[in-house]
Coordinates of C-alpha atoms and ligand atoms in Angstrom, one line a residue:
X19 CA 129.2 130.3 120.4
X20 CA 125.7 130.7 122.0
X21 CA 124.4 132.3 118.8
X22 CA 125.9 129.5 116.7
X23 CA 124.1 127.0 118.8
X24 CA 120.8 128.8 118.4
X25 CA 121.3 128.9 114.6
X26 CA 122.2 125.2 114.6
X27 CA 119.2 124.4 116.7
X28 CA 116.9 126.4 114.4
X29 CA 118.4 124.8 111.3
X30 CA 117.8 121.4 112.8
X31 CA 114.2 122.1 113.6
X32 CA 112.7 121.7 110.2
X33 CA 114.6 118.4 109.6
X34 CA 113.5 116.9 112.9
X35 CA 109.9 118.0 112.7
X36 CA 109.0 117.9 109.1
X37 CA 108.6 114.1 108.9
X38 CA 105.7 113.7 111.3
X39 CA 103.9 116.8 110.0
X40 CA 104.2 115.5 106.4
X41 CA 102.9 112.1 107.5
X42 CA 100.0 113.7 109.2
X43 CA 98.9 115.2 105.9
X44 CA 99.7 112.1 103.9
X45 CA 97.6 109.7 105.9
X46 CA 94.5 111.7 106.6
X47 CA 91.2 109.7 106.3
X48 CA 88.6 111.1 104.0
X49 CA 86.3 113.2 106.0
X50 CA 83.2 112.2 104.2
X51 CA 82.7 109.3 101.9
X52 CA 80.3 109.6 99.0
X53 CA 78.7 106.4 97.7
X54 CA 78.4 107.9 94.3
X55 CA 82.2 108.3 94.2
X56 CA 82.7 104.7 95.4
X57 CA 80.1 103.1 93.1
X58 CA 81.3 100.7 90.4
X59 CA 84.6 98.9 89.8
X60 CA 88.1 99.7 90.9
X61 CA 91.3 98.0 89.8
X62 CA 94.1 97.2 92.2
X63 CA 97.2 99.1 91.3
X64 CA 99.5 98.4 94.2
X65 CA 99.7 97.2 97.8
X66 CA 101.8 97.7 100.8
X67 CA 101.9 95.2 103.7
X68 CA 103.2 95.2 107.2
X69 CA 104.3 91.6 107.1
X70 CA 106.5 89.9 104.6
X71 CA 104.4 86.7 104.6
X72 CA 101.4 88.6 103.4
X73 CA 103.5 90.5 100.9
X74 CA 104.7 87.3 99.4
X75 CA 101.1 86.1 99.1
X76 CA 100.1 89.4 97.6
X77 CA 102.7 89.1 94.9
X78 CA 101.2 85.9 93.6
X79 CA 98.1 87.8 92.4
X80 CA 97.9 88.5 88.7
X81 CA 95.1 91.1 89.1
X82 CA 92.4 92.2 91.5
X83 CA 89.4 94.5 91.6
X84 CA 86.6 95.5 93.9
X85 CA 83.1 96.7 93.0
X86 CA 80.7 98.6 95.1
X87 CA 77.0 98.3 94.3
X88 CA 73.5 99.0 95.6
X89 CA 71.5 96.6 97.7
X90 CA 67.8 96.6 98.5
X91 CA 68.6 97.9 102.0
X92 CA 69.5 101.5 102.3
X93 CA 72.6 101.5 104.6
X94 CA 74.0 98.3 103.2
X95 CA 76.2 98.3 100.1
X96 CA 77.3 95.2 98.2
X97 CA 81.0 94.7 97.9
X98 CA 82.6 92.3 95.5
X99 CA 86.3 91.3 95.5
X100 CA 87.7 89.5 92.5
X101 CA 91.2 88.2 92.6
X102 CA 92.9 86.6 89.6
X103 CA 95.8 84.3 90.0
X104 CA 97.4 81.4 88.1
X105 CA 94.7 81.6 85.4
X106 CA 91.7 81.4 87.8
X107 CA 89.4 84.0 89.3
X108 CA 88.2 84.1 93.0
X109 CA 85.0 85.9 93.8
X110 CA 84.0 87.1 97.3
X111 CA 80.8 88.8 97.9
X112 CA 80.2 90.8 101.1
X113 CA 77.8 93.3 102.5
X114 CA 79.3 96.4 104.0
X115 CA 78.1 99.4 105.9
X116 CA 79.4 102.8 104.9
X117 CA 80.9 105.0 107.6
X118 CA 82.1 108.6 107.4
X119 CA 85.7 107.6 106.4
X120 CA 85.4 104.1 105.2
X121 CA 83.3 101.0 105.8
X122 CA 82.9 97.9 107.9
X123 CA 82.1 94.4 106.8
X124 CA 78.7 93.1 108.0
X125 CA 79.9 89.5 108.3
X126 CA 83.5 89.7 109.5
X127 CA 85.1 91.9 112.1
X128 CA 87.1 94.1 109.8
X129 CA 87.1 97.8 109.2
X130 CA 88.5 99.8 106.3
X131 CA 89.5 103.4 106.4
X132 CA 89.8 105.3 103.1
X133 CA 92.7 107.7 103.1
X134 CA 92.8 110.9 101.2
X135 CA 95.0 111.2 98.2
X136 CA 95.8 113.8 95.6
X137 CA 94.8 111.5 92.8
X138 CA 91.1 112.0 92.1
X139 CA 90.3 108.6 90.5
X140 CA 92.1 106.6 93.2
X141 CA 90.8 104.8 96.3
X142 CA 93.3 104.1 99.1
X143 CA 92.1 101.6 101.5
X144 CA 93.7 100.8 104.8
X145 CA 93.0 97.7 106.8
X146 CA 93.6 97.8 110.5
X147 CA 93.6 95.2 113.2
X148 CA 91.9 95.4 116.6
X149 CA 94.9 97.4 118.0
X150 CA 94.5 100.0 115.3
X151 CA 97.7 99.1 113.5
X152 CA 97.5 99.3 109.8
X153 CA 98.4 95.9 108.4
X154 CA 97.6 96.4 104.7
X155 CA 97.3 99.3 102.3
X156 CA 95.7 98.9 98.9
X157 CA 95.8 101.5 96.1
X158 CA 92.9 101.1 93.8
X159 CA 92.1 103.3 90.7
X160 CA 89.6 103.6 87.9
X161 CA 92.8 103.2 85.8
X162 CA 95.0 100.1 85.7
X163 CA 98.1 102.0 86.7
X164 CA 98.9 105.4 88.2
X165 CA 101.6 107.8 87.1
X166 CA 105.0 108.1 88.8
X167 CA 104.1 111.0 91.0
X168 CA 101.0 109.3 92.3
X169 CA 103.0 106.1 92.9
X170 CA 105.6 108.2 94.8
X171 CA 102.8 109.6 97.0
X172 CA 101.6 106.1 97.7
X173 CA 105.1 105.0 98.6
X174 CA 105.4 107.9 101.0
X175 CA 102.0 107.1 102.6
X176 CA 103.1 103.4 103.0
X177 CA 106.3 104.6 104.7
X178 CA 104.4 106.8 107.1
X179 CA 102.4 103.8 108.1
X180 CA 105.5 101.6 108.6
X181 CA 104.7 99.3 105.7
X182 CA 107.2 97.3 103.7
X183 CA 108.1 98.5 100.2
X184 CA 104.9 98.6 98.1
X185 CA 104.4 96.1 95.3
X186 CA 102.7 97.1 92.1
X187 CA 100.3 94.9 90.2
X188 CA 101.1 94.2 86.6
X189 CA 98.7 96.4 84.6
X190 CA 99.1 94.4 81.4
X191 CA 97.4 91.3 82.9
X192 CA 93.7 91.2 82.2
X193 CA 91.2 91.7 85.0
X194 CA 88.8 88.8 85.7
X195 CA 85.3 89.4 84.4
X196 CA 83.0 91.0 86.9
X197 CA 80.3 88.7 88.1
X198 CA 77.1 89.8 89.7
X199 CA 75.9 86.4 91.1
X200 CA 77.7 84.7 94.0
X201 CA 75.6 81.5 93.9
X202 CA 77.7 79.3 91.6
X203 CA 78.9 76.2 93.5
X204 CA 82.5 76.5 92.2
X205 CA 82.9 79.8 94.0
X206 CA 82.0 78.5 97.5
X207 CA 85.5 77.2 98.2
X208 CA 87.2 80.3 96.9
X209 CA 84.9 82.5 98.9
X210 CA 85.7 80.7 102.1
X211 CA 89.4 80.9 101.4
X212 CA 89.4 84.6 100.8
X213 CA 87.2 85.2 103.8
X214 CA 89.7 83.3 106.0
X215 CA 92.5 85.3 104.6
X216 CA 90.6 88.5 105.5
X217 CA 90.1 87.3 109.0
X218 CA 93.8 86.9 109.5
X219 CA 94.3 90.6 109.0
Ligands
NAG330 C1 71.5 103.1 93.9 O1 71.5 104.0 95.0 C2 71.5 105.3 94.6 C3 71.6 106.2 95.9 O2 71.0 105.6 97.0 C4 70.2 105.6 93.8 O3 70.2 106.9 93.4 C5 70.2 104.6 92.6 O4 68.9 104.8 91.9 C6 70.3 103.2 93.0 N1 70.4 102.3 91.9 C7 69.9 101.1 91.8 C8 70.1 100.4 90.5 O5 69.1 100.7 92.7
NAG331 C1 65.0 103.1 103.0 O1 64.9 104.5 102.8 C2 63.5 104.9 102.5 C3 63.5 106.4 102.2 O2 64.5 107.1 102.9 C4 62.7 104.6 103.8 O3 61.3 104.9 103.5 C5 62.8 103.0 104.0 O4 62.1 102.7 105.2 C6 64.2 102.6 104.1 N1 64.3 101.2 104.2 C7 65.1 100.5 105.0 C8 65.0 99.0 104.9 O5 65.8 101.0 105.9
NAG332 C1 73.6 91.1 101.4 O1 72.4 91.6 101.8 C2 71.3 91.3 101.0 C3 70.1 92.0 101.5 O2 70.3 93.4 101.5 C4 71.1 89.8 101.0 O3 70.0 89.4 100.2 C5 72.4 89.1 100.6 O4 72.3 87.7 100.7 C6 73.6 89.6 101.4 N1 74.8 89.0 100.8 C7 75.8 88.5 101.6 C8 76.9 87.9 100.8 O5 75.7 88.4 102.8
NAG333 C1 92.8 115.7 100.3 O1 93.9 115.9 99.5 C2 93.7 117.0 98.6 C3 94.9 117.1 97.6 O2 96.1 116.6 98.2 C4 93.6 118.3 99.4 O3 93.4 119.4 98.6 C5 92.4 118.1 100.4 O4 92.4 119.2 101.3 C6 92.6 116.9 101.2 N1 91.4 116.7 102.0 C7 91.5 116.3 103.3 C8 90.2 116.1 104.0 O5 92.6 116.2 103.9
NAG334 C1 98.2 94.4 115.3 O1 99.3 94.5 114.5 C2 100.5 94.9 115.2 C3 101.6 95.0 114.1 O2 101.8 93.8 113.4 C4 100.8 93.9 116.3 O3 102.0 94.4 117.0 C5 99.6 93.8 117.2 O4 99.9 92.8 118.2 C6 98.4 93.4 116.4 N1 97.2 93.4 117.3 C7 96.3 92.4 117.3 C8 95.2 92.6 118.3 O5 96.4 91.5 116.6

């Protein structure tokens, strides 16, 4: 009887302890972020949110991309977000400061951690609030869509971080054109709107 209990206990061990260990490996931040890897444009492939209200908002997007570029100042990188929905394009231009495992925005109090992933042309960004809870997880890639195995990995990562079921972006919808300048009057309203949205994170 005693032996049976020990066997049962040992058999249960892997089941009880595998989940946290697997999660620890799945949601590891990049240990050193390389600007040359970041540079250029990334298309949004999928997102996972903590809150349903934000998930609903996320689903209204047709497409999105981010671009990292140089600025005249050494430690500052320009960061452009482009969101397409209902036939229009919203542009938000920010300056960011690169950190070891992510970056922070120079104008708003928000930090992004880049998580490691097996997919080499992917960029997994996690947005945390002040209490260090991950509220949003965005999967970007140089491709418009990732394969099933990579999507499974993202799904598992989202689950580890207690996110809702991920939502994929339709890869057949065209990306908005990239735009270098952020001075056009028509973009001012959109810029403010997206910034407000970011601050709610
Ligand atoms: C961008 O920055 C990289 C690294 O700092 C540098 O090698 C490259 O020449 C810069 N490009 C432009 C267009 O300034
Ligand atoms: C940028 O880097 C160069 C060379 O590393 C340095 O001489 C220059 O002072 C830096 N400029 C700023 C604005 O930090
Ligand atoms: C980003 O920084 C550059 C200087 O490095 C500045 O000219 C530009 O206006 C800044 N852009 C934003 C959106 O803050
Ligand atoms: C990142 O993931 C790859 C592939 O899954 C792995 O080989 C590498 O060791 C990981 N790096 C870190 C810092 O966890
Ligand atoms: C951060 O998000 C978590 C999960 O939604 C929430 O419980 C916590 O109160 C938030 N913290 C702040 C400072 O907003």
